[in-house]
PDB file of C-alpha atoms and ligand atoms in Angstrom:
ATOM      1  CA  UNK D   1     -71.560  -2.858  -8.139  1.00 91.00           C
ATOM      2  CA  UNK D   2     -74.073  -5.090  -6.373  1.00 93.00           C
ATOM      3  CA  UNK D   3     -72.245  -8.344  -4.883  1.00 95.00           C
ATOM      4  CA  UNK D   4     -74.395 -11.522  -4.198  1.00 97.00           C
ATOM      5  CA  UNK D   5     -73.030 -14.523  -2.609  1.00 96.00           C
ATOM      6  CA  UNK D   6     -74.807 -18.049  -2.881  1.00 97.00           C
ATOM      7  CA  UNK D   7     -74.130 -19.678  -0.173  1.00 96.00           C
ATOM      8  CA  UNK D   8     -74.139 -23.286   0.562  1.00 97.00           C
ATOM      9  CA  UNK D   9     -74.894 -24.012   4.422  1.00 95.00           C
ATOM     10  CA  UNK D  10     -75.097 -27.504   4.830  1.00 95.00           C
ATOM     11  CA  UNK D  11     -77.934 -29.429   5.782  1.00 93.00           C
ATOM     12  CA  UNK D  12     -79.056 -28.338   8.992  1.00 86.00           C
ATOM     13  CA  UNK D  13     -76.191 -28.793  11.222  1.00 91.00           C
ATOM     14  CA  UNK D  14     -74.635 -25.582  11.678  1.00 90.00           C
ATOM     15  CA  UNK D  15     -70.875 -26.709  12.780  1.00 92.00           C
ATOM     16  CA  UNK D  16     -71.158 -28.009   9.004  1.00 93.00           C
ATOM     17  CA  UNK D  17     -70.647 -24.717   7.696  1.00 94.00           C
ATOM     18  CA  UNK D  18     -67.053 -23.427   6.404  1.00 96.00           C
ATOM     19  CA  UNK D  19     -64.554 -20.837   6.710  1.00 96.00           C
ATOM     20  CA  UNK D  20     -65.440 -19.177   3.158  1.00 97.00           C
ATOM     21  CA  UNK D  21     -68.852 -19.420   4.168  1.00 96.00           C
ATOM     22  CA  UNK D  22     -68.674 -17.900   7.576  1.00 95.00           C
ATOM     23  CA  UNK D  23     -66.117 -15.337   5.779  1.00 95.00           C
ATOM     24  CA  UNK D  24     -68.759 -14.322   3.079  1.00 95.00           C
ATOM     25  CA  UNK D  25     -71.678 -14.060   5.918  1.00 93.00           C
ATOM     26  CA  UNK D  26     -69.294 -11.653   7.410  1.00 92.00           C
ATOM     27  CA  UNK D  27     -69.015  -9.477   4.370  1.00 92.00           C
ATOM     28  CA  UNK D  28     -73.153  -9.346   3.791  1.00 93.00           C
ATOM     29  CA  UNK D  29     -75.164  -6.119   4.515  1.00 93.00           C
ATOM     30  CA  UNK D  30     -78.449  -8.046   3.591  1.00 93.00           C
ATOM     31  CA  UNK D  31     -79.028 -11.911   4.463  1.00 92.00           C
ATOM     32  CA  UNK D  32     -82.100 -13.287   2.359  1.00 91.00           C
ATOM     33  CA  UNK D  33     -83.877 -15.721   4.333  1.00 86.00           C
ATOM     34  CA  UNK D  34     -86.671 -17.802   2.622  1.00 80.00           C
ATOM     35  CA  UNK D  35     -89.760 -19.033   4.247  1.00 73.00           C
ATOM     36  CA  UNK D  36     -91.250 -22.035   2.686  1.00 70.00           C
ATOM     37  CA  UNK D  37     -94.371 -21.553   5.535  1.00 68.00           C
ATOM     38  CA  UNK D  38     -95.138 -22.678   8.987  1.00 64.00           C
ATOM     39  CA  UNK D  39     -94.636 -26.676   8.143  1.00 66.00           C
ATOM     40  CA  UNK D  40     -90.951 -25.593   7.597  1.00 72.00           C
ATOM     41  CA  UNK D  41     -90.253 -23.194  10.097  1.00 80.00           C
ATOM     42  CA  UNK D  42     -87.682 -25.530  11.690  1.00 82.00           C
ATOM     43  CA  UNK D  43     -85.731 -24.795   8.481  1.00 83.00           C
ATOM     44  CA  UNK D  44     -86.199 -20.980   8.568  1.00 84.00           C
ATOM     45  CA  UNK D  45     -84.564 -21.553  12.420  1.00 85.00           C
ATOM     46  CA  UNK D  46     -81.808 -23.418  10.878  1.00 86.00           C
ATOM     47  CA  UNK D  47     -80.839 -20.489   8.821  1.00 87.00           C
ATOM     48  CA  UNK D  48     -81.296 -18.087  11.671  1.00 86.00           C
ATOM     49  CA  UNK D  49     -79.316 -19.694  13.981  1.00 88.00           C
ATOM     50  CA  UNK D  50     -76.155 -19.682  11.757  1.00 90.00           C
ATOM     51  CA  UNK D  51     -76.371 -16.201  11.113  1.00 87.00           C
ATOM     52  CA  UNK D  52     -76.414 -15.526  14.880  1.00 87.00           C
ATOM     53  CA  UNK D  53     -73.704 -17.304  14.863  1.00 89.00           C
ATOM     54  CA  UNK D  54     -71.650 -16.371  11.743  1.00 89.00           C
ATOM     55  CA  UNK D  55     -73.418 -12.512  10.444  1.00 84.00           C
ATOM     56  CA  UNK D  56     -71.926  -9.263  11.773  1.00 80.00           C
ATOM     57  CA  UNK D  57     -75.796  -8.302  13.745  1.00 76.00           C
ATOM     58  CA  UNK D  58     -74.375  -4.852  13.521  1.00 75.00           C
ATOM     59  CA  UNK D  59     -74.004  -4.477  10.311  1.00 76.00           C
ATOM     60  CA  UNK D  60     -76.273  -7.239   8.754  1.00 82.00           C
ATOM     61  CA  UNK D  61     -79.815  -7.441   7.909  1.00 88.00           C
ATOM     62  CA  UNK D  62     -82.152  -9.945   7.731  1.00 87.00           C
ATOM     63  CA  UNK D  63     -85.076 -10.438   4.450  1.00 88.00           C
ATOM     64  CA  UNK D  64     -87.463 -12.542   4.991  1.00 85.00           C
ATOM     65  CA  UNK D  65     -88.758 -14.329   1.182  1.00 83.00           C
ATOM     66  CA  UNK D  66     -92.115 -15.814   1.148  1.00 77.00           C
ATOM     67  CA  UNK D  67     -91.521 -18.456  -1.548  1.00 72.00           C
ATOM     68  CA  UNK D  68     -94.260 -18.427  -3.933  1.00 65.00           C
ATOM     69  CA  UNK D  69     -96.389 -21.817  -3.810  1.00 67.00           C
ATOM     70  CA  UNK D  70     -95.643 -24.681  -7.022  1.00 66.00           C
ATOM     71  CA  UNK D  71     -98.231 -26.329  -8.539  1.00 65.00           C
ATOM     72  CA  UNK D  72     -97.722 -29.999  -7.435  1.00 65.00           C
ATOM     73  CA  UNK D  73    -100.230 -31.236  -9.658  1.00 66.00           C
ATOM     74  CA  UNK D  74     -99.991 -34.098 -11.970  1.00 60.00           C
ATOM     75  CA  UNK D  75     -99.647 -31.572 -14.924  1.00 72.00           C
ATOM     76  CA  UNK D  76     -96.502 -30.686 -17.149  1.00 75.00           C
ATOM     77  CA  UNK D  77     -93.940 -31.196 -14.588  1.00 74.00           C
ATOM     78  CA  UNK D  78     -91.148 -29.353 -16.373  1.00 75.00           C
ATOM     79  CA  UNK D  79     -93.329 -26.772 -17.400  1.00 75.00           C
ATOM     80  CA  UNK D  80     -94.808 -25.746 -13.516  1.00 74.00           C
ATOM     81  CA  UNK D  81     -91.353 -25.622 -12.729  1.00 75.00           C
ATOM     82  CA  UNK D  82     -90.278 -23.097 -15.554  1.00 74.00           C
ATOM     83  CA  UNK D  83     -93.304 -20.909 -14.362  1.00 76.00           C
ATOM     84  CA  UNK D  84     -92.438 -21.190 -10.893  1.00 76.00           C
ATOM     85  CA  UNK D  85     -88.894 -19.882 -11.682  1.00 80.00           C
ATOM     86  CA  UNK D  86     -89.901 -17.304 -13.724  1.00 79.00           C
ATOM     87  CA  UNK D  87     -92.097 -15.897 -10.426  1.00 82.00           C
ATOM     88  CA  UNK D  88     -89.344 -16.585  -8.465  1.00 84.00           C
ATOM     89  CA  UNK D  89     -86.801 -14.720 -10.876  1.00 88.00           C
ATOM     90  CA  UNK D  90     -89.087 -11.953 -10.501  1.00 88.00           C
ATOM     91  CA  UNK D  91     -89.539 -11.806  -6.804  1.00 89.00           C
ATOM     92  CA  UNK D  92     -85.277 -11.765  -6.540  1.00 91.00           C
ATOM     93  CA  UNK D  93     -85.250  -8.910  -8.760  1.00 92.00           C
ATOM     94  CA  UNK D  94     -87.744  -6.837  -6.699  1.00 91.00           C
ATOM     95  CA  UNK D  95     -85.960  -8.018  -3.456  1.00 91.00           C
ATOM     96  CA  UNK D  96     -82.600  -6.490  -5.085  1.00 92.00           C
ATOM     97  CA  UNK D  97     -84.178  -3.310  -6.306  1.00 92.00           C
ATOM     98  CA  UNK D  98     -85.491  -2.743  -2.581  1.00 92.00           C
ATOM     99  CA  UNK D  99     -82.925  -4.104  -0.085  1.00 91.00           C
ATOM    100  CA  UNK D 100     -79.780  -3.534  -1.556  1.00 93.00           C
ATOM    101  CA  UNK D 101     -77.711  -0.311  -2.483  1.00 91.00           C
ATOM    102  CA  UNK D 102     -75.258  -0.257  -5.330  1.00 91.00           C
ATOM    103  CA  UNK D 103     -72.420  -0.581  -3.438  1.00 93.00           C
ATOM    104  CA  UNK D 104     -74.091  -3.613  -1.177  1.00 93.00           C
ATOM    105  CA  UNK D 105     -74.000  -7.220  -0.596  1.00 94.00           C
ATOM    106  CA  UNK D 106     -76.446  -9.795  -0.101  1.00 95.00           C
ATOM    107  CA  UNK D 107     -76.272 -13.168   0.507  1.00 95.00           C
ATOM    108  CA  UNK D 108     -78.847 -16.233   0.307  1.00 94.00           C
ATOM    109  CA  UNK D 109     -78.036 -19.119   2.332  1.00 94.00           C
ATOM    110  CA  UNK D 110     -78.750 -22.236   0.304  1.00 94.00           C
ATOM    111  CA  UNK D 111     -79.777 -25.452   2.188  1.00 94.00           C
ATOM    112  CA  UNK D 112     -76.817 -28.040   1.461  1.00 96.00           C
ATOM    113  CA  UNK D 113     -75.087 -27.449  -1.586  1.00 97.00           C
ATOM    114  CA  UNK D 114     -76.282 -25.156  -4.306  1.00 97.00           C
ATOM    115  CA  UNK D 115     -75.255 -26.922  -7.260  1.00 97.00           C
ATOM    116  CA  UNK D 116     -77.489 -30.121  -6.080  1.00 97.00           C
ATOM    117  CA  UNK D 117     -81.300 -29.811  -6.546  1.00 96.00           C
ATOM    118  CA  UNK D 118     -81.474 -26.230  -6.037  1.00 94.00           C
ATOM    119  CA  UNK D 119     -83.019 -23.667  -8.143  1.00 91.00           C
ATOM    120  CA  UNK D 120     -81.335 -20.430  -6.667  1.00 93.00           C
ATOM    121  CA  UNK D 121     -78.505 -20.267  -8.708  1.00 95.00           C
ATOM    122  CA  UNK D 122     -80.628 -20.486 -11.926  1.00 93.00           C
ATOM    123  CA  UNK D 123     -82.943 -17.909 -10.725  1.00 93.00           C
ATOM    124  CA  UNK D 124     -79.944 -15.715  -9.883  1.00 94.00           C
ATOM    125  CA  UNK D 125     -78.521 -16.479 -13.436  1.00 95.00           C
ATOM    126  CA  UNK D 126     -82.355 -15.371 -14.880  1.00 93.00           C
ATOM    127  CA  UNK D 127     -81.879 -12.160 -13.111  1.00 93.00           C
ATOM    128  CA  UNK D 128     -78.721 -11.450 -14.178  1.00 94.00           C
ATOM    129  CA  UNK D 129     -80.112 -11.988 -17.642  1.00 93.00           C
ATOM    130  CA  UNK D 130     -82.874  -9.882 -17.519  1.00 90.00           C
ATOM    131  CA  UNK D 131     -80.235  -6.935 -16.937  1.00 91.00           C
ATOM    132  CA  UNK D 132     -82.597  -4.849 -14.761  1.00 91.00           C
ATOM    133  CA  UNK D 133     -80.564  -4.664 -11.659  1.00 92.00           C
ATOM    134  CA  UNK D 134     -76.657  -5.052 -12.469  1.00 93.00           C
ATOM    135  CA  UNK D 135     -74.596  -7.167  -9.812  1.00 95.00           C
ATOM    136  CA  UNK D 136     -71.700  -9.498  -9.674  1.00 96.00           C
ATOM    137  CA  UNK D 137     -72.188 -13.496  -8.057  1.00 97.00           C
ATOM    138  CA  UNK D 138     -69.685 -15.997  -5.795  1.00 97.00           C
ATOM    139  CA  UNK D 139     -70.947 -19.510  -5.391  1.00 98.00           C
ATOM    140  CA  UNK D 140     -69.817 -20.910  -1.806  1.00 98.00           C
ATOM    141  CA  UNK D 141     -70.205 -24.546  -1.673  1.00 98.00           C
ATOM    142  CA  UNK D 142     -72.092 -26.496   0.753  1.00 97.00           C
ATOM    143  CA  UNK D 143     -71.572 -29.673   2.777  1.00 97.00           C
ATOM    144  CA  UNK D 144     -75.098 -31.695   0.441  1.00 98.00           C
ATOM    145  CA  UNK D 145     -77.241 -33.758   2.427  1.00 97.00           C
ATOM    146  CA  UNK D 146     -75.440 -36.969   0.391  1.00 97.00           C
ATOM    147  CA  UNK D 147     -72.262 -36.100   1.745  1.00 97.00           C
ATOM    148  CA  UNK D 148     -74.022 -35.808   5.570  1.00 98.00           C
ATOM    149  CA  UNK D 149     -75.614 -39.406   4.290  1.00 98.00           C
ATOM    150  CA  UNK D 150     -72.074 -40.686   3.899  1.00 98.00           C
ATOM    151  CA  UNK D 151     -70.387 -39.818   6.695  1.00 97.00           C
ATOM    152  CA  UNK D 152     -73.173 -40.830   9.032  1.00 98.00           C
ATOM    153  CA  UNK D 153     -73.700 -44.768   7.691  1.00 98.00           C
ATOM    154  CA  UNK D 154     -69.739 -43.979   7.486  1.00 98.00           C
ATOM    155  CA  UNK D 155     -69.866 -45.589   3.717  1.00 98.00           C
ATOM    156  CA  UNK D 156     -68.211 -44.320   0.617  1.00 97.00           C
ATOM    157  CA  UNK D 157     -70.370 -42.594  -1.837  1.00 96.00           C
ATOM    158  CA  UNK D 158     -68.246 -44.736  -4.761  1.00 95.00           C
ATOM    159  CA  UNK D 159     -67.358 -47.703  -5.325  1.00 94.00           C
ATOM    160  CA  UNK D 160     -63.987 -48.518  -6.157  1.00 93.00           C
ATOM    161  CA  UNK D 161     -63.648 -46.986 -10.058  1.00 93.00           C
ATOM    162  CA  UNK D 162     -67.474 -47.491 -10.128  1.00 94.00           C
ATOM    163  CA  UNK D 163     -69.481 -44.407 -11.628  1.00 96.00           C
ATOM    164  CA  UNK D 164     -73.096 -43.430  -9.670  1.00 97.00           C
ATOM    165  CA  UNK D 165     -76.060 -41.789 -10.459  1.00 97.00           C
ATOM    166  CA  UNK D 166     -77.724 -39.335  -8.738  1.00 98.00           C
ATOM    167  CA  UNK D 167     -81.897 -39.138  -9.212  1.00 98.00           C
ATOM    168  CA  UNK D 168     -85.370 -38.093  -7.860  1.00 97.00           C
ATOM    169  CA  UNK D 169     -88.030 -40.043  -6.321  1.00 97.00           C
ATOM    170  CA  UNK D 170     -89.914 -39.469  -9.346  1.00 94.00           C
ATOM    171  CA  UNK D 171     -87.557 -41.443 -12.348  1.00 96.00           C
ATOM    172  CA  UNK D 172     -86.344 -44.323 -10.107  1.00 97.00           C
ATOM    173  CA  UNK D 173     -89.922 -45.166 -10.582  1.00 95.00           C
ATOM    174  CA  UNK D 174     -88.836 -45.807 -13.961  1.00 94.00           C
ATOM    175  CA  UNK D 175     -86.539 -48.569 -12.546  1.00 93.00           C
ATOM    176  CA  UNK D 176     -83.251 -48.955 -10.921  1.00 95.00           C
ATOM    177  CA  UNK D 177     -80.448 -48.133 -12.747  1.00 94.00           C
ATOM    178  CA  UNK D 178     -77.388 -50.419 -13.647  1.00 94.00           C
ATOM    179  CA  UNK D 179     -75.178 -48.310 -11.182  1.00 96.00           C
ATOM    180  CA  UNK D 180     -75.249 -47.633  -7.578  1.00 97.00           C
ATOM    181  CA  UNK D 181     -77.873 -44.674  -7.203  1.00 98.00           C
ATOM    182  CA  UNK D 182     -78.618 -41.728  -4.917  1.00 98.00           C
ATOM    183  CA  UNK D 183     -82.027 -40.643  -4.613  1.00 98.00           C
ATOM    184  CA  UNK D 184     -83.689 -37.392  -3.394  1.00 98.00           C
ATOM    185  CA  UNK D 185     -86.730 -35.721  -3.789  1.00 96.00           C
ATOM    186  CA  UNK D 186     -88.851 -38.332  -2.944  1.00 97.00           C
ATOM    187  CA  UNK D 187     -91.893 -37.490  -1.282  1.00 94.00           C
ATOM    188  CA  UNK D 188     -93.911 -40.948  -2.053  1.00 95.00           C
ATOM    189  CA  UNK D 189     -91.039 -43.496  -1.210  1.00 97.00           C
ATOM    190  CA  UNK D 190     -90.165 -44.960  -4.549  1.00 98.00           C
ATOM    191  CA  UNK D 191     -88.157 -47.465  -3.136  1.00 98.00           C
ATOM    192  CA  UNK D 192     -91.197 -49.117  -2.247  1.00 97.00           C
ATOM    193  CA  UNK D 193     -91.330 -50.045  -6.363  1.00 96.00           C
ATOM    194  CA  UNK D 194     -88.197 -51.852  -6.108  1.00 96.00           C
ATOM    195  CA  UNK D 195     -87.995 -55.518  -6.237  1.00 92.00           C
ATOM    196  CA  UNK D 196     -84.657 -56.328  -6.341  1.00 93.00           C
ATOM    197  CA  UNK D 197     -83.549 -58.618  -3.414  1.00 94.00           C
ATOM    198  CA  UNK D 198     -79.893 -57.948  -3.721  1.00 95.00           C
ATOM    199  CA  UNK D 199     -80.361 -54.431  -3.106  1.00 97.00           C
ATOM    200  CA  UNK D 200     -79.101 -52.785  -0.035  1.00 98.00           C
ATOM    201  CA  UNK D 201     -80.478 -49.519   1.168  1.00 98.00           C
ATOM    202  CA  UNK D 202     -78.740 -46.500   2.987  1.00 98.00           C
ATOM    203  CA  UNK D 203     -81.431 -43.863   3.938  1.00 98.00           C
ATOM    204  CA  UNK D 204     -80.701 -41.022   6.250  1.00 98.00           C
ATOM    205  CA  UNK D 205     -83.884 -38.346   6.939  1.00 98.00           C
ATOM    206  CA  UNK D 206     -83.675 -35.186   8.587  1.00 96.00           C
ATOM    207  CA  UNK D 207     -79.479 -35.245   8.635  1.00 96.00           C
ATOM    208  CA  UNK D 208     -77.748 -32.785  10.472  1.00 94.00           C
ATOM    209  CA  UNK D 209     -80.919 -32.115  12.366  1.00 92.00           C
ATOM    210  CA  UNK D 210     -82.030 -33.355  16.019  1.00 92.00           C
ATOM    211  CA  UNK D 211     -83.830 -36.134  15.657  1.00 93.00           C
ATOM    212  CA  UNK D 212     -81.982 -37.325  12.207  1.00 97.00           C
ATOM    213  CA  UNK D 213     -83.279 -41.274  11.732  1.00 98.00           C
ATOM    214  CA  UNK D 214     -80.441 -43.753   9.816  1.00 98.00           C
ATOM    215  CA  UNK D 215     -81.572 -47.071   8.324  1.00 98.00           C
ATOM    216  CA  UNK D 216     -78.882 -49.226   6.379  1.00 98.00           C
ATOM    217  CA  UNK D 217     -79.642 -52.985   5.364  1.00 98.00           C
ATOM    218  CA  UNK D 218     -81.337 -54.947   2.931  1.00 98.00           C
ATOM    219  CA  UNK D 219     -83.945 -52.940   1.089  1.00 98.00           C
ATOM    220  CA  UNK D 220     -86.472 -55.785   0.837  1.00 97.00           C
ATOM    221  CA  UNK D 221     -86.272 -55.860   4.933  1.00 97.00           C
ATOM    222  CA  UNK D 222     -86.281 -52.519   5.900  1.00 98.00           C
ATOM    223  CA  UNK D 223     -88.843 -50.915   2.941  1.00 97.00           C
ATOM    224  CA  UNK D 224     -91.731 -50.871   5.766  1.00 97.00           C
ATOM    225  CA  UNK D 225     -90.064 -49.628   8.292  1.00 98.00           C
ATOM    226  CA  UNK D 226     -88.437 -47.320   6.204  1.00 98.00           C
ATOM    227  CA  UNK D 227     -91.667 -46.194   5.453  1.00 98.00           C
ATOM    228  CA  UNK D 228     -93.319 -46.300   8.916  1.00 97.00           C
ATOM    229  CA  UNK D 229     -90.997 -44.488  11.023  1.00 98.00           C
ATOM    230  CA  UNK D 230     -90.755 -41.337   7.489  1.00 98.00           C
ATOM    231  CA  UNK D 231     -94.356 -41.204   8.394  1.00 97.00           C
ATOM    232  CA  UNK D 232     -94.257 -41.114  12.001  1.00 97.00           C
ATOM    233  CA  UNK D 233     -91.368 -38.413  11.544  1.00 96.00           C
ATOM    234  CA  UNK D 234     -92.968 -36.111   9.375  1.00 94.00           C
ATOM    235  CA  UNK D 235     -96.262 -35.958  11.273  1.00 94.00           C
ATOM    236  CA  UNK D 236     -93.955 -35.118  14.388  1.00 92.00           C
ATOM    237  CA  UNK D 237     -92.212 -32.533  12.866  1.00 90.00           C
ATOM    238  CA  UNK D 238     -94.725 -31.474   9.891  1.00 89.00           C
ATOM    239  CA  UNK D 239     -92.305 -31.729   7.097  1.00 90.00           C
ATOM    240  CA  UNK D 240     -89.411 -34.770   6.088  1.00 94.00           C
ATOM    241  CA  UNK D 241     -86.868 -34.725   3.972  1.00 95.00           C
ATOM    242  CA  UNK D 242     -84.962 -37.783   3.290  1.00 98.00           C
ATOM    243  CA  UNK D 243     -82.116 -39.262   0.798  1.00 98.00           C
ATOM    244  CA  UNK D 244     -80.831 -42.668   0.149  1.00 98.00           C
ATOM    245  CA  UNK D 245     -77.915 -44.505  -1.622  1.00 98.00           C
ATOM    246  CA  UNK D 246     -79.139 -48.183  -3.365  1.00 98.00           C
ATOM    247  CA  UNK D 247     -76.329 -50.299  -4.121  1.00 98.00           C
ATOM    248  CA  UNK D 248     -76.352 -53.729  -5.425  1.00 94.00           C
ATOM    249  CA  UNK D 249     -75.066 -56.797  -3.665  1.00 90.00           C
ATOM    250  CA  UNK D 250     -71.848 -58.363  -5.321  1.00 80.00           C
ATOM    251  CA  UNK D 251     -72.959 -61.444  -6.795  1.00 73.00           C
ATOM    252  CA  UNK D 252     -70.849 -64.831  -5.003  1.00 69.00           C
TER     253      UNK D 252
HETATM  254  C1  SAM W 301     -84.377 -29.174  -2.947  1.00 91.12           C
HETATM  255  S1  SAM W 301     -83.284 -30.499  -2.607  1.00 91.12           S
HETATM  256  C2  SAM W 301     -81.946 -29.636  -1.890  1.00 91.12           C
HETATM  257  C3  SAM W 301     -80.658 -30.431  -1.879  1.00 91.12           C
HETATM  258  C4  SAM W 301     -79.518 -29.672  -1.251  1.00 91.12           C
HETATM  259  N1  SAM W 301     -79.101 -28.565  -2.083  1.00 91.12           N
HETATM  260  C5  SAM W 301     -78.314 -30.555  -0.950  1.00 91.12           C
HETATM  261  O1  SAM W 301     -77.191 -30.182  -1.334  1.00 91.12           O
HETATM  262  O2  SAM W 301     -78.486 -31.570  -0.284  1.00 91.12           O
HETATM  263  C6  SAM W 301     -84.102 -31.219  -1.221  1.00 91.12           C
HETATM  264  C7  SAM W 301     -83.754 -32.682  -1.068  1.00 91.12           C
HETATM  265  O3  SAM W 301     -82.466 -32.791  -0.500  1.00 91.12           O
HETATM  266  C8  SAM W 301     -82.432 -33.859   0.409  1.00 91.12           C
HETATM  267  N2  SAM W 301     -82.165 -33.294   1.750  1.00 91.12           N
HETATM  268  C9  SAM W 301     -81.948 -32.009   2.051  1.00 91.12           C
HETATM  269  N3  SAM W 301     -81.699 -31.846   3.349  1.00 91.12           N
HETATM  270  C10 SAM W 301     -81.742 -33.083   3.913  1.00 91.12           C
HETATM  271  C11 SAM W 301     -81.551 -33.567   5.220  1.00 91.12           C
HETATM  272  N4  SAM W 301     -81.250 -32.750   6.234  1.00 91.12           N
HETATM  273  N5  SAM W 301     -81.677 -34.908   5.432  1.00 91.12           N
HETATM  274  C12 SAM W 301     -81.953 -35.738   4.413  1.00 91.12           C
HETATM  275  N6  SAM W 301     -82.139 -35.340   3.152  1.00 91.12           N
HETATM  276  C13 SAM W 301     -82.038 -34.011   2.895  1.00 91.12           C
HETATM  277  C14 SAM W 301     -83.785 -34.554   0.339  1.00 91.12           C
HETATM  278  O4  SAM W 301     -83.694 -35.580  -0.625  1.00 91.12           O
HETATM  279  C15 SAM W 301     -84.667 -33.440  -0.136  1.00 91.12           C
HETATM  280  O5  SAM W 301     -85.810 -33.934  -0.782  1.00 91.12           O
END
């Protein structure tokens, strides 16, 4: 039977990577590598650089995924998604039909953790479903780019016996929640909608990664240059990918 392992690498620093996932990089006959394009190719490096480190190059190959392009428009947001999946599902199974034997394993090294914001282990799931090419899956877990945020401000993610929410960009625009938040996925700074002066922000972009940037302070004083110095960032680099923890002030 075809194995697959899912495997969470961390956010960009490769000494962030563990033992069961330098163990199950040892066992794969096919890495899948995916390309989001030439704005990300730092991220592409990333990957390759831990399987120089970590894959057996003598027995280990490496497949290169073009990832098929999302419609970011202001449509059905759930519904672009579902399609994109779907082509996505459909590329995987194609990829496993070509690359890998019946007695083989691949593995696909997923950025952070890949139970957080990450659509590969759906995908896999989808293919699994569709029954066309049998295999069995492992699910590695990943040091996620809100655990890198942590350590770095060198916070806790909780508060004592206080619950947290984790959320995009796109519904804190909705408002803050009653409970400290984490936010990713936001490409258009949301924070910026946030008027609340007893609200202190912990943002970390590009963790793990040389040139990482940490802000931590009052959100009504650093929202600007917050936003300034993501902007002057991802021009640099061509791409930016950020996350922040909002927690409110105790009251006197
Ligand atoms: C598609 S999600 C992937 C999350 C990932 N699975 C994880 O465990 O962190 C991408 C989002 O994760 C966050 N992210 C990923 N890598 C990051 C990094 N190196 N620095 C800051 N945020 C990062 C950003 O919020 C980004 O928009």
């Amino acid at each position: 039977m075809r194995q697959l392992k899912l495997i969470g690498i961390g956010t960009g620093n490769p000494d962030h990577i563990t033992v069961q996932a330098i163990n199950a990089l040892k066992q794969a006959d096919v890495v899948f590598l995916t390309d989001k394009g030439a704005q990300t190719a730092e991220l592409l490096a990333a990957r390759r650089e831990i399987c120089r480190r970590y894959a057996d190059p003598r027995a280990c190959r490496m497949v290169e995924i073009e990832d098929p392009q999302r419609d970011r428009g202001p449509g059905d947001y759930l519904q672009a998604v579902g399609g994109w999946h779907r082509q996505r599902a459909q590329r995987y199974e194609q990829l496993l039909q070509e690359h890998l034997s019946e007695d083989a394993c691949g593995a696909f090294l997923i950025w952070g953790d890949p139970g957080l914001y990450d659509s590969t282990l759906r995908i896999v799931q989808e293919v699994a479903a569709r029954q066309a090419v049998p295999f069995e899956y492992e699910v590695i877990p990943g040091i996620s780019s809100l655990q890198a945020l942590c350590a770095r401000h060198r916070i806790a993610l909780n508060q004592v016996g206080q619950p947290l929410q984790i959320t995009t960009g796109r519904r804190l625009k909705a408002g803050m929640p009653a409970t400290d938040t984490v936010v990713m996925l936001d490409g258009e700074c949301a924070f910026t909608t946030l008027a609340d002066p007893d609200l202190d922000i912990y943002w970390g972009a590009c963790l793990g990664l040389p040139g990482e940037i940490l802000l931590a302070g009052p959100l009504n004083e650093l929202s600007g240059e917050i936003q300034q110095r993501r902007e002057r960032a991802r021009s640099q680099r061509g791409w930016i990918m950020d996350t922040y923890l909002l927690r409110r002030r105790p009251g006197p």
